[in-house]
Amino acid sequence: MTNQQPKRILCIHDLAGVGRSSLCAILPALAVMGHQPLPLPTALLSTHTGGLGSPAVLNTDGYTPRALEHYHALGLKIDCIYTGYLSDEEQLALVRRAFELWPDALKVTDPVMGDGGKIYSGLSESLCRGMGQICALADLITPNLTEACYLLGRPMPRKLEREEALELAEELAGRYGQVVVTGLPMGQDLANAGARRGQPGFLVKRTRLGTSYPGTGDLFAAVLVGQLLRGGSLEEAAELAAGFVADCIAATPETADTRLGVWLEPRLGLLAPGREE
Ligand code: PXL
């Protein structure tokens, strides 16, 4: 395990300086797991868009397609393409192009579109529709409950029973291949439901802690991807990811400003190779 060659993961996400979301959470998590993340920032933002005012935003569409072609011309092997927040429709084409250039890469799409039943500010209806099309090209998708319901065109339930959670994952897997749905409210617990097409789903639960933080979906998906690339099963990877996120939440003081995300930095070492149990 420890001597495994690092896997190179092309991370197509935004870089938001403050708030421990997107690349600020993903890059350290993947690197400490022994992988080599290659960031392709879809936008630069001063903060995420969840309650810290109006961030300064720099669109990177003039850069990203050229960077992608450069990496391809270098003959870089990409083991995994992991996509997340896209800030405009041109970036849908960027993701399609990446999938085309490295057809053998594991394609993981976190369809970052919203939370708590609402679409994030600034994301258009057509961008969200396009995100659904990207999901159809991916090998694995990791929507939260809001995004899962959007993809299936269903209203968002306030809570789910075990059978409903499994059915949600199985239906998405039937459509998209493999899925882990995050943030399912189930009584005292917050659950993740996973499934592969044609196979019964599974649940990974953790006690619900009441507070929600930006970036935990990004952290969850990054650890999931990192563990899959270490050869873990979908269920093992979901267990590790759920455990790590719960641990980071527990390590964040109750008095901390939730908008700044979970205090992941002191916990990252727990993800190092050999320490994942
Ligand atoms: O964590 C999801 C996310 C990613 N990127 C940006 C965001 C958010 C959630 O608010 O604003 C820019």
Short mmCIF file of C-alpha atoms and ligand atoms in Angstrom, two decimals:
data_model
loop_
_atom_site.label_atom_id
_atom_site.label_comp_id
_atom_site.label_asym_id
_atom_site.label_seq_id
_atom_site.Cartn_x
_atom_site.Cartn_y
_atom_site.Cartn_z
CA MET A 1 0.00 0.00 0.00
CA THR A 2 2.62 2.51 1.12
CA ASN A 3 4.88 1.93 -1.88
CA GLN A 4 2.09 2.27 -4.40
CA GLN A 5 2.90 4.65 -7.22
CA PRO A 6 1.04 7.94 -6.72
CA LYS A 7 -2.07 8.17 -8.87
CA ARG A 8 -2.43 11.42 -10.78
CA ILE A 9 -5.85 13.01 -10.35
CA LEU A 10 -6.94 15.90 -12.54
CA CYS A 11 -9.12 18.01 -10.22
CA ILE A 12 -11.48 20.31 -12.13
CA HIS A 13 -12.87 22.48 -9.33
CA ASP A 14 -12.76 26.10 -8.21
CA LEU A 15 -10.15 27.54 -5.89
CA ALA A 16 -11.85 29.58 -3.16
CA GLY A 17 -9.26 31.10 -0.82
CA VAL A 18 -11.34 31.24 2.37
CA GLY A 19 -13.82 28.65 3.67
CA ARG A 20 -12.03 25.30 3.22
CA SER A 21 -14.14 24.24 0.26
CA SER A 22 -13.31 22.86 -3.18
CA LEU A 23 -9.58 22.73 -4.05
CA CYS A 24 -8.55 24.06 -0.62
CA ALA A 25 -9.97 20.88 0.93
CA ILE A 26 -9.42 18.48 -1.97
CA LEU A 27 -5.72 19.03 -2.71
CA PRO A 28 -4.39 18.38 0.81
CA ALA A 29 -6.68 15.36 1.31
CA LEU A 30 -5.61 13.65 -1.92
CA ALA A 31 -1.94 14.46 -1.41
CA VAL A 32 -1.80 13.13 2.14
CA MET A 33 -3.46 9.94 0.90
CA GLY A 34 -0.41 9.39 -1.30
CA HIS A 35 -1.80 10.68 -4.60
CA GLN A 36 -0.74 13.49 -6.91
CA PRO A 37 -3.58 15.95 -7.45
CA LEU A 38 -3.28 18.15 -10.53
CA PRO A 39 -5.48 21.21 -10.03
CA LEU A 40 -7.32 22.77 -12.95
CA PRO A 41 -9.13 25.68 -11.25
CA THR A 42 -12.42 26.51 -12.95
CA ALA A 43 -12.49 29.89 -11.20
CA LEU A 44 -10.60 31.78 -8.53
CA LEU A 45 -12.77 33.14 -5.74
CA SER A 46 -11.82 35.04 -2.62
CA THR A 47 -14.27 32.87 -0.64
CA HIS A 48 -16.92 30.26 -1.35
CA THR A 49 -20.41 31.59 -2.08
CA GLY A 50 -22.01 30.39 1.16
CA GLY A 51 -22.55 33.42 3.35
CA LEU A 52 -19.27 35.36 3.29
CA GLY A 53 -20.55 38.22 1.19
CA SER A 54 -19.88 38.72 -2.50
CA PRO A 55 -16.59 37.06 -3.37
CA ALA A 56 -14.11 38.52 -5.83
CA VAL A 57 -14.25 36.10 -8.77
CA LEU A 58 -11.78 35.58 -11.58
CA ASN A 59 -12.98 33.43 -14.42
CA THR A 60 -10.27 31.11 -15.73
CA ASP A 61 -11.88 30.12 -19.03
CA GLY A 62 -9.02 31.82 -20.91
CA TYR A 63 -6.57 29.50 -19.18
CA THR A 64 -8.13 26.11 -18.49
CA PRO A 65 -8.62 24.77 -22.08
CA ARG A 66 -5.00 25.68 -22.92
CA ALA A 67 -3.69 24.10 -19.73
CA LEU A 68 -5.63 20.93 -20.52
CA GLU A 69 -4.16 20.68 -24.04
CA HIS A 70 -0.69 21.36 -22.59
CA TYR A 71 -1.01 18.48 -20.13
CA HIS A 72 -2.17 16.21 -22.91
CA ALA A 73 0.70 17.27 -25.20
CA LEU A 74 3.11 16.43 -22.36
CA GLY A 75 1.81 12.88 -22.49
CA LEU A 76 0.87 12.95 -18.81
CA LYS A 77 -0.95 9.86 -17.64
CA ILE A 78 -4.10 10.81 -15.77
CA ASP A 79 -5.53 8.05 -13.60
CA CYS A 80 -8.65 9.89 -12.54
CA ILE A 81 -10.57 13.00 -13.59
CA TYR A 82 -12.52 14.39 -10.68
CA THR A 83 -14.87 17.28 -11.44
CA GLY A 84 -16.85 19.56 -9.14
CA TYR A 85 -18.05 23.15 -9.05
CA LEU A 86 -18.37 24.73 -12.49
CA SER A 87 -19.14 28.43 -12.67
CA ASP A 88 -20.29 28.72 -16.29
CA GLU A 89 -21.37 26.68 -19.28
CA GLU A 90 -18.00 26.83 -21.04
CA GLN A 91 -16.69 24.64 -18.28
CA LEU A 92 -19.09 21.87 -19.28
CA ALA A 93 -17.16 21.71 -22.57
CA LEU A 94 -13.89 21.71 -20.61
CA VAL A 95 -14.99 18.64 -18.64
CA ARG A 96 -16.17 16.88 -21.80
CA ARG A 97 -12.81 17.59 -23.42
CA ALA A 98 -10.92 16.22 -20.42
CA PHE A 99 -13.02 13.04 -20.52
CA GLU A 100 -12.28 12.75 -24.24
CA LEU A 101 -8.51 13.31 -23.90
CA TRP A 102 -8.06 10.65 -21.19
CA PRO A 103 -10.72 8.05 -21.98
CA ASP A 104 -9.14 5.46 -19.66
CA ALA A 105 -9.20 7.68 -16.57
CA LEU A 106 -11.71 6.95 -13.82
CA LYS A 107 -14.27 9.74 -14.25
CA VAL A 108 -15.81 11.06 -11.04
CA THR A 109 -18.29 13.92 -11.05
CA ASP A 110 -19.43 15.69 -7.94
CA PRO A 111 -22.37 17.64 -9.41
CA VAL A 112 -21.93 20.65 -7.12
CA MET A 113 -25.13 22.65 -7.64
CA GLY A 114 -26.78 23.27 -4.31
CA ASP A 115 -27.58 22.28 -0.76
CA GLY A 116 -30.42 22.45 1.73
CA GLY A 117 -32.97 22.22 -1.11
CA LYS A 118 -31.58 25.30 -2.89
CA ILE A 119 -29.38 25.80 -5.94
CA TYR A 120 -26.21 27.85 -5.15
CA SER A 121 -26.38 31.51 -6.09
CA GLY A 122 -25.08 32.31 -9.55
CA LEU A 123 -25.71 28.86 -11.10
CA SER A 124 -28.10 28.97 -14.05
CA GLU A 125 -30.75 26.41 -14.94
CA SER A 126 -28.91 25.51 -18.15
CA LEU A 127 -25.63 24.99 -16.27
CA CYS A 128 -27.46 22.61 -13.94
CA ARG A 129 -29.00 20.74 -16.89
CA GLY A 130 -25.53 20.45 -18.43
CA MET A 131 -24.20 19.13 -15.13
CA GLY A 132 -26.74 16.31 -15.46
CA GLN A 133 -25.28 15.49 -18.87
CA ILE A 134 -21.76 15.41 -17.42
CA CYS A 135 -23.01 13.01 -14.76
CA ALA A 136 -24.15 10.68 -17.55
CA LEU A 137 -20.55 10.55 -18.85
CA ALA A 138 -19.00 9.87 -15.45
CA ASP A 139 -18.23 6.47 -13.89
CA LEU A 140 -19.17 7.65 -10.42
CA ILE A 141 -21.23 10.58 -9.15
CA THR A 142 -21.40 11.99 -5.62
CA PRO A 143 -24.47 14.25 -5.33
CA ASN A 144 -25.82 15.44 -1.99
CA LEU A 145 -29.55 15.01 -1.37
CA THR A 146 -30.46 18.33 -3.01
CA GLU A 147 -28.46 17.47 -6.13
CA ALA A 148 -29.73 13.87 -6.23
CA CYS A 149 -33.34 15.09 -6.16
CA TYR A 150 -32.56 17.65 -8.86
CA LEU A 151 -31.05 14.92 -11.06
CA LEU A 152 -34.12 12.73 -10.60
CA GLY A 153 -36.59 15.64 -10.90
CA ARG A 154 -38.09 14.90 -7.48
CA PRO A 155 -39.02 17.15 -4.57
CA MET A 156 -36.57 17.01 -1.71
CA PRO A 157 -37.76 14.97 1.30
CA ARG A 158 -37.07 16.37 4.78
CA LYS A 159 -36.09 12.94 6.08
CA LEU A 160 -35.77 9.45 4.70
CA GLU A 161 -36.40 5.92 5.89
CA ARG A 162 -33.82 3.21 5.18
CA GLU A 163 -35.70 1.82 2.16
CA GLU A 164 -36.17 5.27 0.64
CA ALA A 165 -32.47 6.08 0.96
CA LEU A 166 -31.45 2.80 -0.65
CA GLU A 167 -34.01 3.24 -3.41
CA LEU A 168 -32.69 6.75 -4.15
CA ALA A 169 -29.14 5.44 -4.58
CA GLU A 170 -30.24 2.42 -6.60
CA GLU A 171 -32.31 4.53 -8.96
CA LEU A 172 -29.42 6.95 -9.54
CA ALA A 173 -27.03 4.01 -10.06
CA GLY A 174 -29.45 2.53 -12.61
CA ARG A 175 -29.18 5.78 -14.51
CA TYR A 176 -25.56 6.79 -13.96
CA GLY A 177 -23.60 3.63 -13.08
CA GLN A 178 -22.18 4.21 -9.61
CA VAL A 179 -23.26 6.67 -6.99
CA VAL A 180 -22.76 7.77 -3.42
CA VAL A 181 -25.46 10.19 -2.24
CA THR A 182 -24.35 12.27 0.74
CA GLY A 183 -26.11 14.09 3.55
CA LEU A 184 -29.29 12.02 3.91
CA PRO A 185 -31.22 12.95 7.06
CA MET A 186 -32.29 9.69 8.71
CA GLY A 187 -33.57 10.21 12.26
CA GLN A 188 -30.60 10.90 14.55
CA ASP A 189 -28.19 10.08 11.74
CA LEU A 190 -26.83 11.60 8.60
CA ALA A 191 -26.34 8.86 6.03
CA ASN A 192 -24.63 8.30 2.73
CA ALA A 193 -26.24 5.82 0.37
CA GLY A 194 -24.17 4.09 -2.27
CA ALA A 195 -24.95 1.74 -5.12
CA ARG A 196 -23.57 0.29 -8.33
CA ARG A 197 -25.90 -0.34 -11.26
CA GLY A 198 -27.89 -3.54 -10.81
CA GLN A 199 -26.59 -4.18 -7.29
CA PRO A 200 -28.29 -3.60 -3.95
CA GLY A 201 -27.36 -0.32 -2.30
CA PHE A 202 -25.65 0.20 1.05
CA LEU A 203 -25.81 2.81 3.78
CA VAL A 204 -23.02 4.41 5.75
CA LYS A 205 -24.31 6.37 8.75
CA ARG A 206 -22.89 8.75 11.29
CA THR A 207 -24.63 10.53 14.16
CA ARG A 208 -25.92 13.88 13.00
CA LEU A 209 -24.10 16.73 14.69
CA GLY A 210 -26.56 19.52 14.03
CA THR A 211 -24.20 22.05 12.49
CA SER A 212 -23.46 22.14 8.79
CA TYR A 213 -20.31 23.49 7.19
CA PRO A 214 -19.34 24.41 3.66
CA GLY A 215 -16.84 22.14 1.94
CA THR A 216 -17.70 18.92 3.74
CA GLY A 217 -19.14 17.47 0.50
CA ASP A 218 -15.87 18.29 -1.25
CA LEU A 219 -13.86 16.70 1.53
CA PHE A 220 -16.07 13.61 1.51
CA ALA A 221 -15.76 13.14 -2.26
CA ALA A 222 -11.98 13.72 -2.20
CA VAL A 223 -11.41 11.05 0.47
CA LEU A 224 -13.79 8.71 -1.37
CA VAL A 225 -11.82 9.17 -4.60
CA GLY A 226 -8.51 8.83 -2.78
CA GLN A 227 -9.52 5.53 -1.18
CA LEU A 228 -10.99 4.11 -4.40
CA LEU A 229 -7.66 4.83 -6.08
CA ARG A 230 -5.89 2.97 -3.29
CA GLY A 231 -7.94 -0.04 -4.36
CA GLY A 232 -10.73 0.22 -1.79
CA SER A 233 -14.30 -0.84 -2.57
CA LEU A 234 -17.01 1.82 -2.93
CA GLU A 235 -18.37 0.89 0.49
CA GLU A 236 -14.95 0.97 2.21
CA ALA A 237 -14.21 4.31 0.59
CA ALA A 238 -17.57 5.75 1.70
CA GLU A 239 -16.90 4.51 5.27
CA LEU A 240 -13.50 6.17 5.39
CA ALA A 241 -14.81 9.41 3.91
CA ALA A 242 -17.81 9.59 6.25
CA GLY A 243 -15.61 8.83 9.25
CA PHE A 244 -13.05 11.45 8.32
CA VAL A 245 -15.63 14.18 7.75
CA ALA A 246 -17.38 13.34 11.04
CA ASP A 247 -14.01 13.45 12.78
CA CYS A 248 -13.18 16.87 11.33
CA ILE A 249 -16.59 18.20 12.39
CA ALA A 250 -16.09 16.85 15.90
CA ALA A 251 -12.66 18.52 16.01
CA THR A 252 -14.09 21.93 15.07
CA PRO A 253 -14.91 24.03 18.16
CA GLU A 254 -18.60 24.84 18.54
CA THR A 255 -17.66 28.50 18.82
CA ALA A 256 -15.87 28.53 15.44
CA ASP A 257 -17.42 30.47 12.58
CA THR A 258 -19.13 27.69 10.58
CA ARG A 259 -18.72 29.67 7.35
CA LEU A 260 -14.97 29.02 7.53
CA GLY A 261 -15.42 25.26 7.24
CA VAL A 262 -14.20 22.37 9.35
CA TRP A 263 -10.81 22.36 11.01
CA LEU A 264 -9.41 19.65 8.79
CA GLU A 265 -5.73 20.55 8.92
CA PRO A 266 -4.82 18.89 12.24
CA ARG A 267 -6.69 15.72 11.19
CA LEU A 268 -5.21 15.26 7.71
CA GLY A 269 -2.44 12.98 8.98
CA LEU A 270 -5.09 10.35 9.76
CA LEU A 271 -5.49 9.81 6.02
CA ALA A 272 -1.81 9.01 5.40
CA PRO A 273 -1.08 5.57 3.93
CA GLY A 274 -1.08 2.92 6.61
CA ARG A 275 -3.23 5.02 8.97
CA GLU A 276 -6.58 4.62 7.24
CA GLU A 277 -8.04 1.93 9.55
O1 PXL B 1 -18.49 23.23 -1.41
C1 PXL B 1 -19.18 23.45 -2.58
C2 PXL B 1 -18.75 24.74 -3.20
C3 PXL B 1 -17.72 24.76 -4.10
N1 PXL B 1 -17.30 25.88 -4.68
C4 PXL B 1 -17.88 27.08 -4.41
C5 PXL B 1 -18.93 27.13 -3.52
C6 PXL B 1 -19.38 25.93 -2.89
C7 PXL B 1 -20.46 26.00 -1.92
O2 PXL B 1 -20.91 27.02 -1.51
O3 PXL B 1 -19.49 28.31 -3.23
C8 PXL B 1 -17.39 28.33 -5.07
#
